[in-house]
Every structure is written in structure tokens, then in C-alpha cells.
Coordinates of C-alpha atoms and ligand atoms in Angstrom, one line a residue:
M1 CA -9.9 37.5 -74.4
G2 CA -7.6 40.2 -73.3
K3 CA -4.4 39.6 -71.3
V4 CA -6.2 40.4 -68.0
G5 CA -8.9 37.8 -68.8
V6 CA -6.2 35.2 -69.6
K7 CA -4.1 35.7 -66.2
L8 CA -7.5 35.6 -64.5
A9 CA -8.5 32.3 -66.1
V10 CA -5.1 30.6 -65.5
G11 CA -5.2 31.9 -61.9
C12 CA -8.5 30.4 -61.2
A13 CA -7.4 27.2 -62.6
V14 CA -4.4 26.9 -60.5
A15 CA -6.4 27.7 -57.4
A16 CA -9.0 25.0 -58.3
C17 CA -6.2 22.6 -58.7
V18 CA -4.8 23.6 -55.3
V19 CA -7.9 23.3 -53.6
A20 CA -8.6 19.8 -55.3
S21 CA -5.2 18.5 -54.4
V22 CA -5.4 19.7 -50.8
M23 CA -8.8 18.0 -50.6
V24 CA -7.5 14.8 -52.1
G25 CA -4.5 14.8 -49.9
R26 CA -6.6 15.3 -46.9
R27 CA -8.9 12.5 -47.9
V28 CA -5.9 10.2 -48.6
R29 CA -4.6 11.0 -45.0
R30 CA -7.7 10.5 -43.4
K31 CA -8.2 7.1 -45.2
R32 CA -4.8 6.0 -44.0
A33 CA -5.4 7.2 -40.5
W34 CA -8.8 5.5 -40.6
R35 CA -7.1 2.3 -41.7
R36 CA -4.6 2.7 -38.7
V37 CA -7.3 3.0 -36.2
V38 CA -9.1 -0.3 -37.7
R39 CA -5.7 -1.8 -37.1
V40 CA -5.9 -0.8 -33.6
L41 CA -9.3 -2.5 -33.3
E42 CA -8.0 -5.8 -35.1
E43 CA -5.0 -5.9 -32.6
L44 CA -7.4 -5.5 -29.6
E45 CA -9.7 -8.2 -31.1
E46 CA -6.7 -10.5 -31.6
G47 CA -5.3 -9.8 -28.1
C48 CA -8.5 -10.4 -26.4
A49 CA -9.7 -13.4 -28.2
T50 CA -11.2 -16.3 -26.0
P51 CA -12.0 -19.2 -28.3
V52 CA -13.2 -22.0 -26.3
G53 CA -10.0 -23.9 -26.6
R54 CA -8.2 -21.2 -24.6
L55 CA -11.1 -21.0 -22.2
R56 CA -10.7 -24.5 -21.5
Q57 CA -6.9 -24.0 -20.6
V58 CA -8.2 -21.3 -18.3
V59 CA -10.3 -23.8 -16.6
D60 CA -7.6 -26.3 -16.0
A61 CA -5.4 -23.5 -14.8
M62 CA -7.9 -22.4 -12.2
A63 CA -8.4 -25.9 -11.1
V64 CA -4.7 -26.7 -10.8
E65 CA -4.1 -23.5 -9.1
M66 CA -6.8 -24.0 -6.5
H67 CA -5.3 -27.3 -5.7
A68 CA -1.8 -25.7 -5.3
G69 CA -3.5 -22.9 -3.0
L70 CA -4.9 -25.8 -0.7
V71 CA -1.8 -27.6 -0.4
S72 CA 0.6 -25.0 0.9
E73 CA 0.4 -21.3 2.2
G74 CA 1.6 -19.3 -0.8
G75 CA 1.6 -22.3 -3.1
S76 CA -0.6 -20.2 -5.6
K77 CA -1.6 -16.7 -6.2
L78 CA -5.0 -18.1 -5.2
K79 CA -4.8 -17.5 -1.4
M80 CA -7.8 -20.1 -0.8
L81 CA -8.4 -18.9 2.6
L82 CA -10.4 -20.7 5.3
T83 CA -13.5 -19.1 6.3
F84 CA -14.3 -21.4 9.5
V85 CA -17.9 -21.4 8.2
H86 CA -19.2 -24.9 8.0
N87 CA -22.6 -24.3 9.4
L88 CA -24.6 -22.9 6.7
P89 CA -28.1 -21.7 7.3
S90 CA -30.2 -24.5 7.7
G91 CA -33.8 -22.6 7.0
S92 CA -34.9 -23.1 10.7
E93 CA -33.4 -19.7 11.9
K94 CA -35.8 -17.5 13.6
G95 CA -35.5 -13.8 14.9
T96 CA -34.2 -10.5 13.8
Y97 CA -30.6 -10.0 12.6
Y98 CA -28.6 -7.2 11.2
A99 CA -26.0 -7.0 8.6
L100 CA -23.4 -4.7 7.5
D101 CA -22.1 -5.1 3.9
L102 CA -18.8 -3.2 3.1
G103 CA -16.7 -4.0 0.3
G104 CA -17.2 -1.7 -2.9
T105 CA -18.9 1.4 -4.2
Y106 CA -21.6 1.4 -1.6
F107 CA -22.1 0.0 1.9
R108 CA -25.3 -1.5 3.0
I109 CA -27.0 -1.9 6.4
L110 CA -29.8 -4.6 6.6
R111 CA -32.3 -5.9 9.3
V112 CA -33.6 -9.3 8.3
Q113 CA -36.5 -10.9 10.1
L114 CA -36.5 -14.7 9.9
G115 CA -39.4 -16.7 10.2
G116 CA -38.0 -20.3 10.9
Q117 CA -39.0 -21.9 7.6
R118 CA -36.8 -22.1 4.5
S119 CA -37.3 -19.3 2.1
A120 CA -39.2 -17.2 4.6
V121 CA -37.4 -14.1 5.0
I122 CA -40.3 -12.3 6.5
G123 CA -39.1 -8.8 6.7
Q124 CA -36.1 -6.9 5.3
D125 CA -35.0 -3.2 5.5
V126 CA -32.0 -2.0 3.6
D127 CA -30.1 1.2 3.8
R128 CA -27.7 1.7 1.0
R129 CA -25.3 4.7 0.9
P130 CA -22.2 5.5 -1.1
I131 CA -18.8 5.6 0.8
P132 CA -17.6 9.0 0.7
Q133 CA -14.3 9.1 -1.4
H134 CA -12.1 10.8 1.0
L135 CA -12.8 7.7 3.5
L136 CA -11.4 5.4 1.1
T137 CA -7.9 6.7 2.0
G138 CA -8.2 8.0 5.5
T139 CA -7.8 6.2 8.7
S140 CA -9.6 3.1 10.0
E141 CA -11.0 5.2 12.9
V142 CA -12.8 7.6 10.7
L143 CA -14.1 5.0 8.5
F144 CA -15.5 2.9 11.2
D145 CA -16.8 5.8 13.2
F146 CA -18.8 6.8 10.0
I147 CA -20.3 3.4 9.5
A148 CA -21.0 2.9 13.2
S149 CA -22.9 6.2 13.2
S150 CA -24.8 5.2 10.0
L151 CA -25.7 1.8 11.9
K152 CA -26.9 3.6 15.0
D153 CA -29.3 6.0 12.8
F154 CA -30.5 2.9 11.0
V155 CA -31.4 1.0 14.0
E156 CA -33.0 3.9 15.7
R157 CA -35.0 4.6 12.6
E158 CA -36.2 0.9 12.1
E159 CA -36.6 -0.3 15.3
N160 CA -39.8 -0.3 17.0
V161 CA -38.9 0.1 20.7
S162 CA -41.8 -2.2 22.0
E163 CA -40.8 -5.2 19.9
R164 CA -37.4 -5.7 21.4
I165 CA -36.7 -7.3 24.6
P166 CA -34.1 -5.0 26.4
S167 CA -32.0 -8.0 27.7
E168 CA -31.3 -9.3 24.2
R169 CA -28.2 -8.2 22.6
R170 CA -28.6 -7.4 18.8
E171 CA -26.4 -9.6 16.6
L172 CA -24.9 -8.4 13.5
G173 CA -23.2 -10.3 10.4
F174 CA -20.3 -8.3 8.9
T175 CA -19.6 -8.9 5.4
F176 CA -16.2 -7.2 4.7
S177 CA -15.1 -7.9 1.1
F178 CA -11.3 -7.7 1.1
P179 CA -8.8 -10.4 1.6
V180 CA -8.9 -11.4 5.2
K181 CA -7.0 -14.1 7.2
Q182 CA -9.8 -15.5 9.4
T183 CA -8.9 -16.5 13.0
S184 CA -12.5 -17.9 13.6
S185 CA -15.8 -17.3 12.1
S186 CA -16.1 -13.9 13.7
S187 CA -12.6 -12.5 13.5
G188 CA -10.0 -11.9 11.1
I189 CA -7.1 -9.9 10.0
L190 CA -6.9 -7.6 6.9
I191 CA -4.4 -8.9 4.4
K192 CA -4.5 -6.2 1.9
W193 CA -6.9 -3.6 0.5
T194 CA -8.2 -3.9 -3.1
K195 CA -10.8 -1.9 -5.3
G196 CA -9.3 1.5 -4.5
F197 CA -9.2 1.5 -0.7
V198 CA -5.9 2.3 1.0
I199 CA -6.1 2.7 4.7
E200 CA -2.7 1.5 5.8
D201 CA -3.2 1.5 9.5
M202 CA -5.9 -1.4 9.1
V203 CA -3.7 -3.8 7.3
G204 CA -2.8 -6.6 9.9
R205 CA -5.6 -5.5 12.3
D206 CA -8.7 -7.4 13.3
V207 CA -11.6 -6.3 11.2
S208 CA -14.3 -7.2 13.6
E209 CA -12.6 -5.7 16.6
C210 CA -12.4 -2.3 14.6
L211 CA -16.1 -2.3 14.0
Q212 CA -17.0 -3.7 17.4
Q213 CA -15.0 -0.8 19.2
A214 CA -16.6 1.9 17.1
I215 CA -20.1 0.4 17.8
S216 CA -19.5 0.3 21.4
K217 CA -18.1 3.9 21.5
K218 CA -21.5 5.1 19.8
G219 CA -23.3 3.3 22.8
L220 CA -25.1 0.7 20.6
D221 CA -25.7 -2.6 22.0
M222 CA -24.9 -4.9 19.3
R223 CA -22.4 -7.9 18.7
V224 CA -20.5 -8.6 15.8
N225 CA -20.9 -12.4 15.7
V226 CA -19.8 -13.4 12.2
L227 CA -17.2 -12.0 9.9
I228 CA -17.5 -13.1 6.2
N229 CA -16.9 -11.7 2.8
D230 CA -19.6 -11.2 0.1
T231 CA -19.1 -14.4 -1.6
V232 CA -19.6 -16.4 1.7
G233 CA -22.9 -14.3 2.2
T234 CA -24.0 -15.2 -1.3
L235 CA -23.1 -18.9 -0.9
A236 CA -25.1 -18.9 2.4
V237 CA -28.3 -17.4 0.8
G238 CA -28.0 -19.7 -2.2
H239 CA -27.8 -22.6 0.1
Y240 CA -30.6 -21.4 2.3
H241 CA -32.9 -21.5 -0.8
D242 CA -31.4 -24.5 -2.7
E243 CA -29.4 -27.1 -1.2
D244 CA -27.6 -27.9 -4.6
T245 CA -25.6 -24.5 -4.3
V246 CA -21.9 -25.3 -4.3
A247 CA -20.3 -22.0 -5.1
A248 CA -20.9 -18.2 -5.0
V249 CA -19.2 -15.6 -7.4
I250 CA -19.4 -11.9 -7.2
I251 CA -19.1 -10.0 -10.2
G252 CA -19.5 -6.2 -9.2
T253 CA -17.0 -3.7 -8.7
G254 CA -14.5 -6.3 -7.8
T255 CA -14.8 -10.1 -8.5
N256 CA -14.4 -13.0 -6.2
A257 CA -15.6 -16.5 -5.7
C258 CA -15.9 -19.1 -2.8
Y259 CA -17.1 -22.8 -2.8
L260 CA -17.7 -25.8 -0.6
E261 CA -14.6 -27.8 -0.2
R262 CA -14.1 -31.1 1.5
A263 CA -12.2 -30.5 4.8
D264 CA -9.6 -33.3 4.0
A265 CA -8.8 -31.5 0.6
I266 CA -7.7 -28.4 2.5
I267 CA -4.2 -29.9 3.2
K268 CA -2.5 -26.9 4.4
C269 CA -4.6 -26.5 7.4
Q270 CA -5.4 -30.2 8.3
R271 CA -4.4 -29.5 12.0
L272 CA -6.7 -26.6 12.4
L273 CA -9.8 -28.3 11.1
T274 CA -11.7 -30.2 14.0
M275 CA -14.7 -31.0 12.0
P276 CA -15.0 -33.3 9.1
G277 CA -17.4 -32.5 6.3
D278 CA -17.4 -29.4 3.9
L279 CA -16.0 -26.4 4.6
V280 CA -16.4 -22.9 2.7
V281 CA -13.1 -21.7 1.1
N282 CA -12.7 -18.0 0.0
M283 CA -10.5 -18.3 -3.2
E284 CA -9.8 -14.5 -3.7
W285 CA -9.9 -15.4 -7.3
G286 CA -9.4 -11.8 -8.2
N287 CA -5.8 -12.6 -8.0
F288 CA -5.9 -15.5 -10.2
W289 CA -3.1 -15.4 -12.8
S290 CA -2.2 -17.9 -15.8
S291 CA -0.2 -17.4 -18.7
H292 CA -3.4 -18.6 -20.7
L293 CA -5.2 -15.3 -19.9
P294 CA -5.5 -13.1 -23.1
R295 CA -3.7 -9.9 -22.0
T296 CA -3.2 -6.8 -24.1
S297 CA -0.9 -3.7 -23.6
Y298 CA -3.9 -1.9 -22.1
D299 CA -4.1 -4.2 -19.2
N300 CA -0.4 -4.0 -18.8
D301 CA -0.8 -0.2 -18.7
L302 CA -3.9 -0.1 -16.4
D303 CA -2.0 -2.5 -14.0
A304 CA 1.2 -0.2 -13.8
D305 CA -0.9 2.9 -13.3
S306 CA -2.8 1.1 -10.5
P307 CA -2.1 1.4 -6.6
N308 CA -1.6 -2.2 -6.6
P309 CA 0.6 -3.4 -9.7
Y310 CA 1.0 -7.2 -10.2
D311 CA -2.0 -7.7 -8.1
Q312 CA -5.6 -8.8 -8.8
G313 CA -4.8 -9.5 -12.5
F314 CA -8.0 -11.5 -13.1
E315 CA -10.2 -8.9 -11.3
K316 CA -8.6 -6.1 -13.5
M317 CA -9.6 -7.9 -16.7
I318 CA -13.2 -8.9 -15.4
S319 CA -14.7 -6.4 -12.8
G320 CA -16.8 -3.3 -13.1
M321 CA -14.1 -1.3 -11.5
Y322 CA -11.8 -1.6 -14.5
L323 CA -13.8 -2.5 -17.7
G324 CA -14.6 1.4 -18.5
D325 CA -11.1 2.2 -17.9
I326 CA -9.9 -0.5 -20.5
V327 CA -12.2 1.0 -23.1
R328 CA -11.2 4.5 -22.2
R329 CA -7.5 3.5 -22.9
V330 CA -8.3 2.0 -26.4
I331 CA -10.3 5.2 -27.4
L332 CA -7.4 7.2 -26.1
R333 CA -4.9 5.2 -28.4
M334 CA -7.3 5.5 -31.3
S335 CA -7.7 9.1 -31.0
E336 CA -4.0 9.6 -31.0
E337 CA -4.0 7.8 -34.4
L338 CA -6.7 10.0 -36.0
D339 CA -8.5 13.0 -35.5
V340 CA -11.8 11.4 -36.3
F341 CA -12.7 12.0 -32.5
G342 CA -12.1 15.7 -33.0
L343 CA -9.3 17.4 -31.1
V344 CA -8.0 14.8 -28.5
S345 CA -10.1 15.4 -25.5
S346 CA -8.2 16.2 -22.4
K347 CA -10.8 14.4 -20.4
L348 CA -9.8 11.2 -22.2
H349 CA -6.7 11.3 -20.3
V350 CA -8.3 11.3 -16.9
P351 CA -8.3 7.7 -15.3
F352 CA -11.6 6.0 -14.6
I353 CA -13.6 9.0 -16.0
L354 CA -15.5 6.4 -18.2
R355 CA -17.1 4.5 -15.7
T356 CA -18.5 0.8 -16.4
P357 CA -22.2 1.7 -16.5
L358 CA -21.7 4.4 -19.1
M359 CA -19.6 1.9 -21.1
A360 CA -22.4 -0.6 -20.8
A361 CA -24.9 2.1 -21.7
M362 CA -22.9 2.7 -25.0
H363 CA -22.6 -1.1 -25.6
E364 CA -26.2 -1.6 -25.3
D365 CA -27.4 1.6 -27.2
D366 CA -29.9 0.1 -29.8
T367 CA -30.8 3.5 -31.5
P368 CA -30.1 3.2 -35.2
D369 CA -27.8 6.2 -35.3
F370 CA -26.1 5.2 -31.7
R371 CA -27.3 8.4 -30.3
E372 CA -26.6 7.6 -26.8
V373 CA -23.0 6.7 -27.5
A374 CA -22.7 10.3 -29.2
K375 CA -24.3 11.7 -25.9
I376 CA -21.9 9.8 -23.6
L377 CA -18.9 10.7 -25.4
R378 CA -19.9 14.3 -25.5
D379 CA -21.0 14.7 -22.0
T380 CA -18.4 12.4 -20.3
L381 CA -15.3 13.0 -22.7
E382 CA -16.2 16.2 -24.3
F383 CA -16.0 15.0 -27.9
S384 CA -17.9 17.4 -30.2
E385 CA -19.1 15.7 -33.5
I386 CA -18.7 12.0 -33.5
P387 CA -19.4 10.6 -37.0
L388 CA -21.5 7.3 -37.1
N389 CA -18.7 5.1 -38.2
V390 CA -16.5 6.1 -35.1
R391 CA -19.6 5.5 -32.9
K392 CA -19.8 2.0 -34.1
L393 CA -16.2 1.6 -33.4
V394 CA -16.7 2.7 -29.8
V395 CA -19.4 0.2 -29.6
R396 CA -17.2 -2.7 -30.9
V397 CA -14.3 -1.7 -28.4
C398 CA -17.0 -2.2 -25.5
D399 CA -18.0 -5.4 -27.0
V400 CA -14.7 -6.7 -27.3
V401 CA -13.7 -5.9 -23.7
T402 CA -17.0 -7.2 -22.2
C403 CA -17.0 -10.2 -24.2
R404 CA -13.4 -11.1 -22.8
A405 CA -14.5 -10.5 -19.2
A406 CA -17.7 -12.5 -19.1
R407 CA -16.1 -15.5 -21.0
L408 CA -13.2 -15.5 -18.5
A409 CA -15.5 -15.3 -15.5
A410 CA -17.4 -18.3 -17.1
A411 CA -14.0 -20.1 -17.3
G412 CA -13.2 -19.4 -13.5
I413 CA -16.6 -21.0 -12.4
V414 CA -16.0 -24.0 -14.8
G415 CA -12.7 -24.2 -13.2
I416 CA -14.3 -24.3 -9.8
L417 CA -16.8 -26.9 -10.8
K418 CA -13.8 -29.0 -12.3
K419 CA -11.9 -28.8 -9.0
I420 CA -14.9 -30.4 -7.1
G421 CA -15.9 -32.9 -9.7
R422 CA -18.9 -31.1 -10.8
D423 CA -18.0 -30.2 -14.5
G424 CA -18.9 -33.7 -15.9
S425 CA -15.3 -34.6 -16.6
G426 CA -14.7 -36.3 -13.1
G427 CA -12.4 -33.6 -11.7
I428 CA -8.8 -32.9 -11.8
A429 CA -7.5 -35.9 -9.6
S430 CA -10.2 -38.4 -10.7
G431 CA -9.2 -41.2 -13.2
K432 CA -12.9 -41.9 -13.8
N433 CA -13.8 -42.5 -17.4
E434 CA -15.7 -39.4 -18.7
C435 CA -18.9 -41.2 -20.1
A436 CA -19.5 -42.7 -16.7
S437 CA -19.2 -39.3 -15.0
R438 CA -21.3 -37.5 -17.7
S439 CA -24.3 -39.9 -16.7
E440 CA -23.8 -39.0 -13.0
M441 CA -23.5 -35.4 -13.4
R442 CA -25.7 -33.9 -10.4
R443 CA -27.6 -30.8 -10.5
T444 CA -25.3 -28.1 -9.4
V445 CA -26.2 -24.4 -8.5
V446 CA -23.6 -21.3 -8.6
A447 CA -25.2 -18.3 -6.8
V448 CA -24.1 -15.0 -8.3
E449 CA -24.3 -11.4 -7.0
G450 CA -23.0 -8.1 -8.3
G451 CA -24.0 -5.1 -10.3
L452 CA -22.1 -6.0 -13.4
Y453 CA -23.8 -9.3 -13.7
T454 CA -27.3 -8.2 -12.7
N455 CA -27.4 -4.8 -14.6
Y456 CA -25.2 -5.6 -17.8
T457 CA -27.5 -7.8 -20.1
L458 CA -24.7 -8.3 -22.7
F459 CA -22.3 -9.5 -20.2
R460 CA -24.7 -11.9 -18.7
E461 CA -25.5 -13.3 -21.9
Y462 CA -22.0 -13.6 -23.0
L463 CA -21.1 -15.5 -19.6
N464 CA -23.9 -17.9 -19.9
E465 CA -23.1 -18.7 -23.5
A466 CA -19.5 -19.4 -22.6
M467 CA -20.7 -21.6 -19.8
T468 CA -22.6 -23.8 -22.4
Q469 CA -19.7 -23.7 -24.7
I470 CA -17.0 -25.0 -22.2
L471 CA -19.5 -27.5 -20.6
G472 CA -21.0 -28.7 -23.7
E473 CA -24.7 -29.1 -24.6
E474 CA -25.1 -32.1 -22.6
I475 CA -23.6 -31.2 -19.2
A476 CA -24.7 -27.4 -19.3
P477 CA -28.4 -27.9 -18.4
N478 CA -27.2 -29.5 -15.1
V479 CA -25.3 -26.2 -14.1
I480 CA -27.6 -23.4 -12.9
I481 CA -26.5 -19.9 -12.4
K482 CA -29.0 -18.2 -9.9
V483 CA -28.9 -14.5 -9.1
M484 CA -29.0 -13.7 -5.4
E485 CA -30.1 -10.1 -5.0
D486 CA -28.4 -8.4 -2.1
G487 CA -27.0 -12.0 -1.2
S488 CA -24.0 -10.8 0.5
G489 CA -25.8 -8.7 2.8
I490 CA -28.9 -11.1 3.6
G491 CA -26.3 -14.0 3.8
A492 CA -24.3 -12.3 6.6
A493 CA -27.7 -11.8 8.4
L494 CA -28.5 -15.5 7.9
L495 CA -25.2 -16.6 9.1
A496 CA -25.4 -14.2 12.1
A497 CA -28.5 -16.3 12.9
S498 CA -27.0 -19.7 12.5
H499 CA -23.9 -18.6 14.4
S500 CA -26.0 -17.2 17.1
T501 CA -26.2 -20.3 19.5
S502 CA -23.6 -22.5 17.9
S503 CA -20.4 -22.5 19.6
V504 CA -17.7 -20.6 17.7
D505 CA -14.6 -22.3 16.4
T506 CA -11.6 -20.2 17.5
V507 CA -8.3 -21.1 16.1
Q508 CA -5.1 -19.3 16.3
I509 CA -3.3 -19.2 12.8
P510 CA 0.2 -18.9 12.8
Ligands
ADP601 P1 -20.4 -3.6 -5.0 O1 -19.7 -4.3 -5.9 O2 -19.8 -2.1 -4.9 O3 -20.8 -4.1 -3.8 P2 -22.5 -4.0 -6.7 O4 -22.7 -5.5 -6.6 O5 -24.0 -3.2 -6.9 O6 -21.8 -3.2 -5.6 O7 -21.8 -3.6 -8.3 C1 -21.5 -2.1 -8.5 C2 -20.7 -2.2 -9.7 O8 -21.5 -2.8 -10.7 C3 -20.3 -1.0 -10.2 O9 -19.2 -0.6 -9.7 C4 -20.4 -1.1 -11.7 O10 -18.9 -1.4 -12.0 C5 -21.0 -2.3 -12.1 N1 -22.5 -1.8 -12.6 C6 -23.6 -1.3 -11.9 N2 -24.6 -1.0 -12.7 C7 -24.1 -1.3 -14.0 C8 -24.5 -1.3 -15.2 N3 -25.9 -0.8 -15.6 N4 -23.9 -1.8 -16.5 C9 -22.8 -2.2 -16.1 N5 -22.0 -2.4 -14.9 C10 -22.9 -1.8 -13.8
MG602 MG1 -21.1 -6.1 -3.1

């Protein structure tokens, strides 16, 4: 071999070595980075862990906070609001009633015909529309004018002119699912907005009055005769169909619960309560807080970036408005650790871009190569090629976030049951021995409504599984969760009917 040949051979060998070492170096770096990403996942799993022992602590904390919220105004982060609803529909209601359901992504208008026999809702028309985004942050006048116009259109479209007696005024139940301080069963003052609504001029004003004025301005002959929130509507429908229904829970864009409480247990309002028996209490449980809740840095960041920091802590860990965004934050953190996601997508920095239904679709992707996950990451977050192991990682993140949410919601439900002595343990204030109360455990129904629970199968399964784990195999069969489709709207119409002739209990709350 001549000199040139030797030089060439040496040169090639050196080049091969350089290429090999670059490749090895890259592989080592990639491996290390992958390990860091897996560590991010492990930390998430640890931070979100909800072993049954911890859930039982949440149950106890919920029951204790409920009690504190009933003893004094401001005694707990749970507002435990009085609703003035004590006559739940009996099943004998007759006639045609309207309902308006405002409180989340959509608003719904309903027209319900009642036949006078339990379970006989003989006709029902529904109009469901998204609330235009700009109305969430405008003025109350613009919002209610829009709603009243929609209501008028609906009435004109659905009503057969001949079937109506002109002297009869239409009656409407208004479901308004934000924290309201009721002053009667048909009026109440907005305490604060949640779920992305920010209309400052409404806070402190009577919600029914705003709607009534807008309706009258449109020349529509209709009276707002009951003001409730979605939980109360769902409880009303649940009770209409099954008298063992004691509580209702909403798990949709937001989350909240109400339940039937003994009037004498509502210590803070004793002088306002003129009737004995049970009364519906709106817990506003989205604001529940306890040191036992498993919280992560992602929750802290989401809270700090939200328009209502330190508020609605339970809701921000559970409801559909937030789950997708928790997942987005975790993926963002992972993508900063490693370029497995391709170049960090700028879309990944956009808050709420990954909506919960998309997150659910990734979580429930059952194709062998997680094709749906890749498609959603590509279409929504503009990621390019996503390797299979990364797709699996994303599914795992969705699983951890949803599992925690569903199990916490289950703990909240058992907390309510504990407060009213329906969890088989004899309740928080009872000195009864456990064995005796186990044998006395009555059939207990909890009505549930909301898109997260009804549309997201894995969420539902996690929640149901946790209920059994917390209550135990022996007690759990006595507690039945029943889905009430459109409960919040139909319930308002049912309550409009049950309050149609009864006198309205008006009380001035200081
Ligand atoms: P709202 O709470 O606005 O009254 P819904 O009860 O229908 O309305 O709940 C809608 C919410 O449910 C959505 O904001 C979304 O977070 C969640 N959701 C709807 N569909 C799905 C789905 N397929 N998977 C997971 N979550 C869903
Ligand atoms: Mg709703």
C-alpha cells in the first residue's frame, strides 16, 4: 500500500471512530434524558397517590368541614349554602314548565310536560347551545339579553299556540350553577364566579332579577319561580324517581354537591328556618380543602395561573375544566427534559389547549400502537413523530391524573354519607357501635350528573371502584350511584312545578 493509501485508511478509521463515538454519546445522552422523564412520571405518581387510607382521611376531613360550615358562617371553606328548597317534587306535579340551565360550557333550555304520575315526564324538548366565549367576560346585561333572546326563540318554536291558555303565565325554573346566597327559593345573590366566568357587575346582584328583567324586556310572559343550582336540580330529579336519593353530585366542567340535611343540624341559620324536617344544602364542595389532598407542583402552578388562585382547590383537581390542563403541564415538563417529543411545541405552552375530552380520548385509546394518542398530539399540540414509548408515557400521565380525580370525588361522596350517617359507620357525631350500624345500613342513592362522569368510562370506573374500597364490600352494595341525564335542567322544571302553587318562603339573609 502506498503512502496515500495508508493515509486514506487511517482517515476512514478516524472518521468511523468519530461517528461511532458521536452516536454512542447521543445514545447515552438520550438514555439519561429518558431516565429523567421517567423520574418526572414517578414523581407525578407519588404526588398523586390515593391509597385507601388517604382517601379515608379525605372522607373524615369532608365530614368535619361540612359540620364546621353548618355551625357558623365562614366556619369552613365549604360554604354549605341554604337553598330554601324543602319541598322536593312528589311525583304528582302536572302541566308544562320551562327550565334554563346555565353554568358551564353550554346552556340549555328545556320544556317539560308532567303527567302527574311519578316517573311520567311525558314530553321534553331541549335546546343546547354553547355560550359564546366573549359573553363570559362581558357585562351581565349582554349575557342575559342573549339568554332571554334564545329563550324567546325556543318558546316561539316549541309552543303550539292553541295549546296554551293565554291567562296562564309560563313558569320557569332557573338553574344557575355558581355560588349564590339564596334569599328565598326563587331569589339569590351571586357570591362569586367560577369556571372561567368573570362578569364583575353581576357579583352581589340578584340573579333571578337579572333574568326576569331581560325576559320582560323581550316581551315574554314568563315568571322565574325557582332559582337553584345544578346539584339541587339533580337531587330533585333523583328524588322524583327514587325516594332513597339523599345527595346529588355534579362532575362536569365544574364539580359540586348538595344533600338533604336535618334542619336542626343547620346551626348557623336556626332563626331563619321556620319548617322542621329536611332541607337541601348546597355544599359548594369545589372549594373544599384539606391537607390530606394529594397535591403536586402542577396543581400549584395551575392554581397560580388561574383567575381565582387559592379558590376551588378540590374542583381544580377533579373537574373537566382542569384535568386536560394538568396533563398538558406534565407533558410540557417532560418535553423540557428530553427532545423525545421533537422540538418543544409552542402549542404546549398554551393554557387549556388540551381539553379534557381529548385527554380522555388518548387515555382510552385501545389501538395497539396508540394511533389516536399520536393523532391528538399531532393535531392539537403540533408534535411530529411520537415514538411508541412516548405515546405510552402520555397515556400513563392521563391515567394518573384521572385516577386521582375520580378517587377524590369518591372520597367526597362518602364524606357526605358519613356526615348524614349513611356510610355504615354511624356518622361523625354518633357513638353507636359500628357492628350495629352496619346491619342497619339503609339503601342510599346518590344522583350524579355531568359530562365528565357520563362520558369518560375510565373516570367512572375509578370512581366506582374507590367507593367500594372506601365503604368496604359489605356496605358498598347499599350505596347506589344513579346517573341523571339532564338532571340539572329537568330538576329545575320539576321544582318550578312543585313551587308553582306552594307559598314561597322569603327570608332576608343579613
Ligand atoms: P356543564 O358542566 O358545562 O354543564 P356537562 O355536564 O355536559 O356540561 O360537562 C361538560 C364537561 O364534561 C366538559 O367541559 C368536559 O370537561 C367533560 N367532558 C365532556 N365529554 C367528555 C369526554 N368524552 N371525556 C371526558 N370528559 C368529557
Ligand atoms: Mg351542567
